Tab-separated table of C-alpha atoms in Angstrom:
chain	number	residue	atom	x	y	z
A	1	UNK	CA	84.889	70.106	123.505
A	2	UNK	CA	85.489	71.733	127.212
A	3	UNK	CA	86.554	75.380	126.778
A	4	UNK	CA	89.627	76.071	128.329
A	5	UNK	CA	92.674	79.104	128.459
A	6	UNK	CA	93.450	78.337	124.663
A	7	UNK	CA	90.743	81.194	124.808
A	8	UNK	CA	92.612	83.100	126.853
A	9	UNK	CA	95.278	82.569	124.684
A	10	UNK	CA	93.737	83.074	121.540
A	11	UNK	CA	92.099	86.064	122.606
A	12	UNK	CA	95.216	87.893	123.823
A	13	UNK	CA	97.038	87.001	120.494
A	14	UNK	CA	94.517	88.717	118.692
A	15	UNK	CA	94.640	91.850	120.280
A	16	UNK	CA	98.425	91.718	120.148
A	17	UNK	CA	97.544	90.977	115.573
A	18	UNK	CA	95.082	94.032	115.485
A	19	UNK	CA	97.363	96.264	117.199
A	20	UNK	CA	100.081	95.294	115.286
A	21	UNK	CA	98.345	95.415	112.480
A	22	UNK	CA	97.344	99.042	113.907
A	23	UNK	CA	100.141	100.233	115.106
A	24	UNK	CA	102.850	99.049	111.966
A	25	UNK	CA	100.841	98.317	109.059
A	26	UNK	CA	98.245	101.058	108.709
A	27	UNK	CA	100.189	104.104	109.088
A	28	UNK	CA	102.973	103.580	106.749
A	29	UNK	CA	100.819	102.188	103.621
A	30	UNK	CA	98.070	104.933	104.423
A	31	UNK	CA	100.606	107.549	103.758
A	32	UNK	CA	102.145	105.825	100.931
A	33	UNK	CA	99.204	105.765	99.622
A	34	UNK	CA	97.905	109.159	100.324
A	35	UNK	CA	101.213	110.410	99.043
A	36	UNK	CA	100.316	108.820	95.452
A	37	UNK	CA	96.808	109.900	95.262
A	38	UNK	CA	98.324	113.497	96.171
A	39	UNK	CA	101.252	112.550	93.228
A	40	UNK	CA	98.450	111.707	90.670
A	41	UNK	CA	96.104	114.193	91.482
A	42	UNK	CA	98.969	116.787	90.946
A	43	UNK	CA	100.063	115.219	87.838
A	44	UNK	CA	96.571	115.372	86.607
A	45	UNK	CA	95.948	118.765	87.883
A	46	UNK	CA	99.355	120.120	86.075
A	47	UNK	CA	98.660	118.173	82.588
A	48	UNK	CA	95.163	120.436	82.866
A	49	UNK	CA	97.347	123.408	83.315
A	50	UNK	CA	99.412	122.587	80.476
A	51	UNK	CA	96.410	121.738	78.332
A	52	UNK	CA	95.285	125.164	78.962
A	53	UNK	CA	98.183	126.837	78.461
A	54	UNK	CA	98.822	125.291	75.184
A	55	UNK	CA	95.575	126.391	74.299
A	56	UNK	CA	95.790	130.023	75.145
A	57	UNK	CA	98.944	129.740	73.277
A	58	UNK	CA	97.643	128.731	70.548
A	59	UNK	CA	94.868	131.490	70.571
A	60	UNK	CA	97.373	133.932	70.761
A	61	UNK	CA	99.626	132.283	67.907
A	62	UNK	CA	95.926	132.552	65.953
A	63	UNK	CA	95.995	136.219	66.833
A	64	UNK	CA	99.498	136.670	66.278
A	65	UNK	CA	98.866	135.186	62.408
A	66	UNK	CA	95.782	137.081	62.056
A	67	UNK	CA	97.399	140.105	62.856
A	68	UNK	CA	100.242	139.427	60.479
A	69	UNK	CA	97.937	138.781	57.497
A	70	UNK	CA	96.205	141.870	58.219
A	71	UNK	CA	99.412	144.019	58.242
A	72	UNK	CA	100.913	141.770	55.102
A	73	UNK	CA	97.787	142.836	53.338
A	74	UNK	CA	98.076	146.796	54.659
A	75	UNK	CA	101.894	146.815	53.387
A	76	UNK	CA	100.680	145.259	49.890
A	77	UNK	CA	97.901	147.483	49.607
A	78	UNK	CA	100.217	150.657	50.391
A	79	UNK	CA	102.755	149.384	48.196
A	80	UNK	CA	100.328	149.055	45.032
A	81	UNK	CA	99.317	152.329	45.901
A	82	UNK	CA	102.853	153.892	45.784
A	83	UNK	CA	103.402	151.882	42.387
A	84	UNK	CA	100.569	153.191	40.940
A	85	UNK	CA	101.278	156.999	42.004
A	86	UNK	CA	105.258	156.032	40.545
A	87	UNK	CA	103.441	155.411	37.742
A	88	UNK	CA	101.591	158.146	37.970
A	89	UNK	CA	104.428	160.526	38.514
A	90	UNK	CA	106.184	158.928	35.845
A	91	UNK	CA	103.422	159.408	33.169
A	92	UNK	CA	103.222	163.021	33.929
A	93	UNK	CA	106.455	163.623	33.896
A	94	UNK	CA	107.435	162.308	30.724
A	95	UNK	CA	104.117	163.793	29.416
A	96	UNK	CA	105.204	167.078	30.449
A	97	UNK	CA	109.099	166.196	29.131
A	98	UNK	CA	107.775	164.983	25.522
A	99	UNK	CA	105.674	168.340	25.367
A	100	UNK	CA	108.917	170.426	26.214
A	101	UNK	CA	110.942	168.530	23.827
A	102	UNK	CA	107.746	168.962	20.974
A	103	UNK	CA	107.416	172.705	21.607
A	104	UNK	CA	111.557	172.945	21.500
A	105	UNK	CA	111.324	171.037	17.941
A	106	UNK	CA	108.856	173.525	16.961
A	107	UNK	CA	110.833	176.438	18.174
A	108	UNK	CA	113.949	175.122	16.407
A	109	UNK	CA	111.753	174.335	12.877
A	110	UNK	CA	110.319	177.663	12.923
A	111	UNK	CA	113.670	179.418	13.352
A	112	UNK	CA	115.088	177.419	10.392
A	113	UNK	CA	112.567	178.122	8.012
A	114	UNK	CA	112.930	181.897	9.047
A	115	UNK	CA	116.707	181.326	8.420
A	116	UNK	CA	115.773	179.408	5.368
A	117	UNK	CA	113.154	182.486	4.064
A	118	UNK	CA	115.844	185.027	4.868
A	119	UNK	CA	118.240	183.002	2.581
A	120	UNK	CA	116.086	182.219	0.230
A	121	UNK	CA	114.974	186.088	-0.190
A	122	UNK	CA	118.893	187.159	-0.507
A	123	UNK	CA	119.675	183.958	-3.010
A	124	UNK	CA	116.331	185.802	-5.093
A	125	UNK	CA	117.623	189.645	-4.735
A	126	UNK	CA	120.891	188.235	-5.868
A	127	UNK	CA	119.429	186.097	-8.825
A	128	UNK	CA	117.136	189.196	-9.286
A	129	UNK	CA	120.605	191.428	-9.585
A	130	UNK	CA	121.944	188.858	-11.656
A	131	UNK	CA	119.563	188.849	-14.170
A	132	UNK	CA	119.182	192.505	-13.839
A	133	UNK	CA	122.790	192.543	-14.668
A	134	UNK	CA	122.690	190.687	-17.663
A	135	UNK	CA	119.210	192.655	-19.054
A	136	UNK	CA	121.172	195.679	-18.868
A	137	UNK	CA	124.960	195.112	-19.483
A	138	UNK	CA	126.878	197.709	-18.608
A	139	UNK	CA	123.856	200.574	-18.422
A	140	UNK	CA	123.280	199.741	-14.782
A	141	UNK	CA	125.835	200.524	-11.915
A	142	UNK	CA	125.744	198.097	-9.426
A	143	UNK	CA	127.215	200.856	-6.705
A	144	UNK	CA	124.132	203.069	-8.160
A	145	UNK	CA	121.139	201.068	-7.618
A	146	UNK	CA	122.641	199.415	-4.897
A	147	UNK	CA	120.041	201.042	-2.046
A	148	UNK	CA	117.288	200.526	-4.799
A	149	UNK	CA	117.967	196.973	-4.816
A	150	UNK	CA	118.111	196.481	-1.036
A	151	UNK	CA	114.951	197.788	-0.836
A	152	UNK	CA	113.707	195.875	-3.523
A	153	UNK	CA	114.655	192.963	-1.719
A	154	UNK	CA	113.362	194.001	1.429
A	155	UNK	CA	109.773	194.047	0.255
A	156	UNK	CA	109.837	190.611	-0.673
B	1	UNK	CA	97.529	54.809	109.684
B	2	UNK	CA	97.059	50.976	111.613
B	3	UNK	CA	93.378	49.900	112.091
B	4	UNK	CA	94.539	47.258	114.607
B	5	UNK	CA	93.610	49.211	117.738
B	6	UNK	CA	90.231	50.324	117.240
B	7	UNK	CA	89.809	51.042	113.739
B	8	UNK	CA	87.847	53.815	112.109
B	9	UNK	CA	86.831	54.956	115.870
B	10	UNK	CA	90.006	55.341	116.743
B	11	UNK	CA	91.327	57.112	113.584
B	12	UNK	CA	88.186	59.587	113.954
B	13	UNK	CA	89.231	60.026	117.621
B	14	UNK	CA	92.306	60.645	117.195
B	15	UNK	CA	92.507	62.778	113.980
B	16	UNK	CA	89.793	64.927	116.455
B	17	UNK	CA	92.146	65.354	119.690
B	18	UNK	CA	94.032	67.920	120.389
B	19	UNK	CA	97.357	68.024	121.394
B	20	UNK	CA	96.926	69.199	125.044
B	21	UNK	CA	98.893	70.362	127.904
B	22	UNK	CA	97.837	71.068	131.579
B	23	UNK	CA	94.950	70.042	133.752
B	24	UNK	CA	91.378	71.445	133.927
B	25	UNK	CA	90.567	75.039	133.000
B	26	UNK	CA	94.145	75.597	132.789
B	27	UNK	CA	94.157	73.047	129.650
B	28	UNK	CA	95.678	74.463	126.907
B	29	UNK	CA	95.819	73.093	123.083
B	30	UNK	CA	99.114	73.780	122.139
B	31	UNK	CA	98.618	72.670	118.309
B	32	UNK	CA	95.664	75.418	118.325
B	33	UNK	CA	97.781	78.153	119.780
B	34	UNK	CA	101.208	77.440	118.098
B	35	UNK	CA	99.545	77.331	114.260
B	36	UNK	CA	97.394	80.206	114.910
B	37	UNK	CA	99.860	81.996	116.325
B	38	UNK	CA	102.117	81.434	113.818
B	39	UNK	CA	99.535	82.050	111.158
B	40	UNK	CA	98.740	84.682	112.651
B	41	UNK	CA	102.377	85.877	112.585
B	42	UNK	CA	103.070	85.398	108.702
B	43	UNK	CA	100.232	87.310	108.612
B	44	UNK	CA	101.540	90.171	110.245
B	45	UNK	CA	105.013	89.791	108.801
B	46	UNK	CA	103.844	89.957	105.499
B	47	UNK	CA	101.646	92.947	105.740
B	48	UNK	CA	104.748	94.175	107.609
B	49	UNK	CA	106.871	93.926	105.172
B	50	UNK	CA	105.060	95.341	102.235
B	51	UNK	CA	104.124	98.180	104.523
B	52	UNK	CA	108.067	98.514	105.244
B	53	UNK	CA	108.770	99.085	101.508
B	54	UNK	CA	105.847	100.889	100.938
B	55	UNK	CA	106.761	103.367	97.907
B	56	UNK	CA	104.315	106.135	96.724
B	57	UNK	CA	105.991	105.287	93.168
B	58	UNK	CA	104.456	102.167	90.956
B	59	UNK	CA	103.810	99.487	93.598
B	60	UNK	CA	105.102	96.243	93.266
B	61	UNK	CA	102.967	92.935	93.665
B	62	UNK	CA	103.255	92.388	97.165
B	63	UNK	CA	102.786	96.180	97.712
B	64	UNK	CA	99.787	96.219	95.170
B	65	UNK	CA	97.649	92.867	97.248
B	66	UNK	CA	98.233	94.734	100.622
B	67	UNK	CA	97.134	98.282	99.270
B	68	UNK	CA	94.046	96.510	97.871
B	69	UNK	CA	93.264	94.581	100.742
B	70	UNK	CA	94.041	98.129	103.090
B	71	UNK	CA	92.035	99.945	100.654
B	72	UNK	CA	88.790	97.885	100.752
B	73	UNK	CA	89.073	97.679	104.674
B	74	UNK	CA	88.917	101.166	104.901
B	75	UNK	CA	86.153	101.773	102.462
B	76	UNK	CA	84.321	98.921	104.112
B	77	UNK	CA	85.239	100.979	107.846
B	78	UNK	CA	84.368	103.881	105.932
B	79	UNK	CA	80.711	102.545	104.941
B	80	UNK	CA	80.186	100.928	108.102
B	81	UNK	CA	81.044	103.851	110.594
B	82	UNK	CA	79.911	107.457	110.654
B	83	UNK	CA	82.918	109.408	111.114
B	84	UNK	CA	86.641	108.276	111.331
B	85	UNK	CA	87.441	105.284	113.632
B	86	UNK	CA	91.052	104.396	113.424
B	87	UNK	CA	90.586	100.638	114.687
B	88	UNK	CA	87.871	99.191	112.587
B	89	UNK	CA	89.767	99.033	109.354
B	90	UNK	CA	92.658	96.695	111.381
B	91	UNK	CA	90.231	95.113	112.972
B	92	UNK	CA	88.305	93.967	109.785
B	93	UNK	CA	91.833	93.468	108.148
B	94	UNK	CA	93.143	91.349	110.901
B	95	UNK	CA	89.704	89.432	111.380
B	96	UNK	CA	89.324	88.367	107.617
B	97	UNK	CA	93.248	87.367	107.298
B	98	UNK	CA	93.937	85.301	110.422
B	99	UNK	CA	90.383	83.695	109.586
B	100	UNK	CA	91.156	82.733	106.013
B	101	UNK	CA	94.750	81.297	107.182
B	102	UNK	CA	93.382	79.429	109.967
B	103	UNK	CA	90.576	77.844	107.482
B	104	UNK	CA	93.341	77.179	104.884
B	105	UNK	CA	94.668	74.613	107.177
B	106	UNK	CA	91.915	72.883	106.409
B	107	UNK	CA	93.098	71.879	103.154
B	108	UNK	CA	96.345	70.371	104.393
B	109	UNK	CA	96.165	66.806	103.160
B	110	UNK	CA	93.982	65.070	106.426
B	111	UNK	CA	96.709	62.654	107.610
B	112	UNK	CA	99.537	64.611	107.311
B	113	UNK	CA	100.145	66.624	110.314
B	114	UNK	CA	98.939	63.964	112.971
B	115	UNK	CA	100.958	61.653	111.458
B	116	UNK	CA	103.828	63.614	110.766
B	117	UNK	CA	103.809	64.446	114.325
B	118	UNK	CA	102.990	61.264	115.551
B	119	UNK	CA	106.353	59.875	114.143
B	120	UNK	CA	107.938	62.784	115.742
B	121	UNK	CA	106.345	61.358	118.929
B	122	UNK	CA	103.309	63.851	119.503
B	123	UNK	CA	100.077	61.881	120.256
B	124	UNK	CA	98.062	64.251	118.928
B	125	UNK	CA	98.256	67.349	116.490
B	126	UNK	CA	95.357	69.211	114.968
B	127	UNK	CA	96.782	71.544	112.513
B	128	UNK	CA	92.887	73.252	111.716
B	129	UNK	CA	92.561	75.459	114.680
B	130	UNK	CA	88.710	76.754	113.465
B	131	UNK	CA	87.496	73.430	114.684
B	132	UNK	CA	88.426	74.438	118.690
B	133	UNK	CA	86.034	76.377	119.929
B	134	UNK	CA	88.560	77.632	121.989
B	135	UNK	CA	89.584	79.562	119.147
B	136	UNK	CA	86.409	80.280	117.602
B	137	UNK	CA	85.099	81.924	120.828
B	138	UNK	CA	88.182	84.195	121.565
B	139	UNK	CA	87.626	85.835	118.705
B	140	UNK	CA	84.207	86.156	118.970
B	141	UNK	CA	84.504	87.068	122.856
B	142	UNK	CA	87.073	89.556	121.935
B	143	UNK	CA	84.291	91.063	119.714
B	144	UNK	CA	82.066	91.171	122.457
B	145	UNK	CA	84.493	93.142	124.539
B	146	UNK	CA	84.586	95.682	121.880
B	147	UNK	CA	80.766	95.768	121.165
B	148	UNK	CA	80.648	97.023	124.435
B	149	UNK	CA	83.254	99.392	124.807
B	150	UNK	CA	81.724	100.710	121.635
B	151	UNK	CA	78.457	100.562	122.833
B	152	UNK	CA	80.116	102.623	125.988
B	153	UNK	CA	82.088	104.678	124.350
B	154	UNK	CA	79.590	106.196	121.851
B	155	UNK	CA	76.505	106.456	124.751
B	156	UNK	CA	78.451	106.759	127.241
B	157	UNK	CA	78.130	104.174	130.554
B	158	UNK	CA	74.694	106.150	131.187
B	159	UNK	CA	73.227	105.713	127.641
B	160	UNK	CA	74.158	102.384	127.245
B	161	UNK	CA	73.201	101.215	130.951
B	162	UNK	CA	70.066	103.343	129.724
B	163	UNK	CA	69.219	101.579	126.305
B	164	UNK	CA	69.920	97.900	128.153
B	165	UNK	CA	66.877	98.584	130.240
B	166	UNK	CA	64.595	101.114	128.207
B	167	UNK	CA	64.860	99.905	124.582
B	168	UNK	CA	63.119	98.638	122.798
B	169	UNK	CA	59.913	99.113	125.305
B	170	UNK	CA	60.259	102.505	127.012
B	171	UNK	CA	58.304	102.102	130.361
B	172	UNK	CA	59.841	101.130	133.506
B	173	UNK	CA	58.323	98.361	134.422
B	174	UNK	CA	58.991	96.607	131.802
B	175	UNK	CA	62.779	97.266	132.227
B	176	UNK	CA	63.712	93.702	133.300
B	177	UNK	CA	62.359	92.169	130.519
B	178	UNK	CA	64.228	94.890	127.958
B	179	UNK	CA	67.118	93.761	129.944
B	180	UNK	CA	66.599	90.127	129.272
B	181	UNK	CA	65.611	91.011	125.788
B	182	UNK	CA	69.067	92.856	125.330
B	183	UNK	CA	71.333	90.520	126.969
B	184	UNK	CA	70.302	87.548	125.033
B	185	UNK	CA	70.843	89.630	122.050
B	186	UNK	CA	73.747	90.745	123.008
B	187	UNK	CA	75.362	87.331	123.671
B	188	UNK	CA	73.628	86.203	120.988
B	189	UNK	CA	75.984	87.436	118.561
B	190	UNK	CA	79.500	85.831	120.112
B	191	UNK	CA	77.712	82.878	120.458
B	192	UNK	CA	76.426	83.000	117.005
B	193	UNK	CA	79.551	84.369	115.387
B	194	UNK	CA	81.715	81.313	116.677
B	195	UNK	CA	79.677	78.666	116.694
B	196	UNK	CA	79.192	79.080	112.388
B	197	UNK	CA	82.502	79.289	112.190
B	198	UNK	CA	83.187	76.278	114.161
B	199	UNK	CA	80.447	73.908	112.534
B	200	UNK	CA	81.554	74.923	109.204
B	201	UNK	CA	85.060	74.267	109.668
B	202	UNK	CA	84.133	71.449	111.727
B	203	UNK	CA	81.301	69.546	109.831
B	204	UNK	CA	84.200	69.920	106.913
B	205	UNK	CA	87.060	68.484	108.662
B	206	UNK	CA	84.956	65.477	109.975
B	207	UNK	CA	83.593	64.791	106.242
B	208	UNK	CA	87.347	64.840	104.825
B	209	UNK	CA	88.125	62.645	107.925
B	210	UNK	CA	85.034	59.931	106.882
B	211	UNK	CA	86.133	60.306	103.275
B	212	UNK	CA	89.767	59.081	104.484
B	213	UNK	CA	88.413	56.527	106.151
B	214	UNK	CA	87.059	54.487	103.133
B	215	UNK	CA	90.184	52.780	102.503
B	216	UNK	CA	91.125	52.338	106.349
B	217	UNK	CA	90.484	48.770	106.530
B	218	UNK	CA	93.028	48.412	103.706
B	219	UNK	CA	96.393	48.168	104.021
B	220	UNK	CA	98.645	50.103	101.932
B	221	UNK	CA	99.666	47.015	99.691
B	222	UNK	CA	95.795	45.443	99.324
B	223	UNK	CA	94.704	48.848	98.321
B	224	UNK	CA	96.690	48.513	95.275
B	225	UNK	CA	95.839	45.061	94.719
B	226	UNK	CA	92.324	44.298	95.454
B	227	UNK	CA	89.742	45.356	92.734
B	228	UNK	CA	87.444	47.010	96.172
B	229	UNK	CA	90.487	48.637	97.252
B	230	UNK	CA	91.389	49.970	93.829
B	231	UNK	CA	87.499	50.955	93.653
B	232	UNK	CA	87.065	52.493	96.612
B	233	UNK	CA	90.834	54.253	96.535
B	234	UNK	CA	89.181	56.252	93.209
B	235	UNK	CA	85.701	56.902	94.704
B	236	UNK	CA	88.155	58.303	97.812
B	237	UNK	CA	90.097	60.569	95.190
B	238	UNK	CA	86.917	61.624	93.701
B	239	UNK	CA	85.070	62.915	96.426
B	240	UNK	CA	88.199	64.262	98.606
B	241	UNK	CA	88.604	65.953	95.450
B	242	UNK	CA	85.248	67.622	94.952
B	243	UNK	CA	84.766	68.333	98.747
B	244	UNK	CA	88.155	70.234	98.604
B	245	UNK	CA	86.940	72.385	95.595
B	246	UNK	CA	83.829	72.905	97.256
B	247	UNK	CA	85.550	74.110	100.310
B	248	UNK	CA	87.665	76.430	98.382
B	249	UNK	CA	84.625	78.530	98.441
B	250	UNK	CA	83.222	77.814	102.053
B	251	UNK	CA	87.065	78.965	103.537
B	252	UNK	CA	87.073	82.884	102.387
B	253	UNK	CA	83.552	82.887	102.740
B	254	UNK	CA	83.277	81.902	106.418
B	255	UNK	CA	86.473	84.532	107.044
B	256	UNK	CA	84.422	86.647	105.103
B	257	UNK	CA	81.026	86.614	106.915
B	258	UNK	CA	82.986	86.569	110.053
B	259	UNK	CA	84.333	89.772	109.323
B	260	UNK	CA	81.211	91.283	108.490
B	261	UNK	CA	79.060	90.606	111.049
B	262	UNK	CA	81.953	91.830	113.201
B	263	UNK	CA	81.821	94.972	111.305
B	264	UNK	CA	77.587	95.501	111.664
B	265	UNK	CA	77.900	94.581	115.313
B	266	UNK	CA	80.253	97.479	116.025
B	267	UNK	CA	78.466	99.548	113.963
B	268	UNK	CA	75.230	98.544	115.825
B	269	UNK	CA	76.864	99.396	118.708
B	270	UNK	CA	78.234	102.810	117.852
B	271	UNK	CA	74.629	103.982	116.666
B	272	UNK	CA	72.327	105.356	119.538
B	273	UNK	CA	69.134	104.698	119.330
């Protein structure tokens, strides 16, 4: 096996395959490549953002709804309040209505039985007359003993 | 294949020649140069083209091989070298590639290209071109070149000129013998590069040539008919058979080492002592 310029050869065709390879293949992979790892690293990168956005959001929805409870449960509490001071009110009122209506009634029962006393007094001075009348016939003059009988009924 | 002029000698010879053209130094093996050239080629066209239609969007097959291959080259550069160095990576690449395409050729069914181009009217053709050393020591010479332009470039002509005469004993009279120490190291490593990759490839090629030749002295009718020639046609199957699986691993692993040592030498040489 003599050596020969197929080594020549060989050797220059090399050189001519590495720089090739070099010069035409490296470059435009290497970026290609480069650009996807950038690609991915962003994608990852942005679904980490999102994850901690959602997050935050959802701490602040928590907040939100705790917040929301809180001032449900204010609003009921000041509302059960009011009812029960309605109530209240209410009570007193119609406490104080039903004691002006009793006192009225009382006012009202005591005037008729006055009324009914004075006429029952007048019906008696008349009765009284009456049998007066008849006790004495015609001895006793009405016009006479009128004043006497006023009196009379007066004092009783 | 006729075994009237010379028999298995001559088949061995000539399944061994090269196709040749010119006289003396000048010589050159054409079938060498044209298939690893054109190997060589494909190569590049392929890688070419993937690179051409390289998308930073889901990669395609032929985009997906190339990235992998690109991406272990420059991890491998990466591991090798301290600090960036634009040409080992291509270098490795290119190496390992044109290797592996040039060893593949050693599959190609034994008879087929001399014959092939015998009919055509070719004497000889030798489609394996990892069994000329021709080939074997361009490649490795080329690597010498660059261990010591390395070697240069990262000492500087002072440091290295230094280191040839004062490493590894630092007194000055012993400087001719660090020289001779260093130069047979440093041609050591062409010498040892090519020559594995040439008595692998070859040592293969000549056993698929003397596994060929057990049915030579048959011709293609008695081998059919004869109960030896029948016998010996399967035993021929058989081992072509195994030897060819076997080499399936010896191929990318002589590529393979190839490429490595490439890659330590450089890196040897781009370390100062």
């Amino acid at each position: 096996m003599e050596i020969n310029a197929t080594l020549l050869g060989q050797m220059i065709a090399f050189g001519i395959f590495v720089w090739f390879t070099m010069k035409f293949v490296w470059p435009s992979v290497s970026k290609a490549m480069q650009a996807r790892q950038d690609n991915i690293s962003d994608g990852l990168a942005a679904a980490e953002r999102g994850r901690k956005d959602l997050e935050t959001a959802n701490e602040k929805a928590d907040e939100i709804l705790r917040e929301a409870r809180q001032k449900a449960g204010e609003i009921i509490d000041k509302a059960n309040k009011r009812s029960n001071e309605v109530i209240e009110e209410a009570k007193s009122t119609a406490r104080a209505e039903g004691e002006r209506q009793l006192a009225a009634a009382q006012a009202q029962i005591e005037q008729e039985i006055n009324q009914a006393k004075t006429e029952l007094r007048e019906q008696v001075v008349t009765l009284a007359i009456t049998g007066a009348t008849r006790v004495l016939e015609r001895e006793v003059d009405a016009k006479a003993h009128n004043d006497l009988l006023s009196d009379l009924a007066k004092q009783l | 294949m006729s075994d009237n002029s010379g028999g298995v000698t001559y088949y061995i010879n000539h399944h061994l020649t090269h196709w040749s053209i010119g006289e003396g130094f000048w010589t050159i093996h054409a079938d060498s140069l044209i298939v690893s050239i054109l190997l060589g080629s494909l190569f590049c066209w392929i890688f070419w083209a993937a690179s051409r239609k390289a998308t930073e969007g889901v990669p395609g097959g032929l985009q997906n091989f190339v990235e992998m291959m690109i991406e272990g080259m420059n991890k491998l550069a990466k591991e090798t070298f301290h600090g960036h160095n634009p040409l080992a990576a291509p270098l490795a690449l290119t190496l390992f590639c044109w290797i592996f395409l040039m060893n593949l050729m050693d599959l190609v069914p034994i008879d087929l290209a001399p014959s092939t181009m015998e009919a055509l009217g070719w004497d000889y053709f030798k489609i394996l071109p990892t069994v000329n050393m021709n080939v074997t020591f361009g490649l490795s010479l080329s690597v010498l070149a660059l261990i010591i332009i390395y070697s240069i470039k990262y000492k500087g002509p002072k440091g290295y000129l230094h280191e040839l005469f004062f490493h590894p004993f630092n007194h000055w009279s012993l400087a001719p013998f660090n020289f001779a120490l260093n130069f047979v190291e440093l041609f050591a490593k062409p010498v040892s590069l090519s020559l594995r990759l040439f008595g692998n490839l070859y040592a293969a090629e000549l056993i698929f040539i003397l596994i060929a030749t057990l049915t030579l002295s048959y011709g293609l009718f008695e081998v059919f008919t004869s109960l030896g020639g029948i016998f010996l046609l399967i035993g021929q199957i058989i081992l072509a058979t195994i030897w060819a699986i076997f080499h399936i691993l010896v191929i990318p692993l002589q590529a393979f080492i190839f490429m490595m040592l490439t890659m330590v030498y450089l890196s040897m040489a781009a370390e100062s002592h």
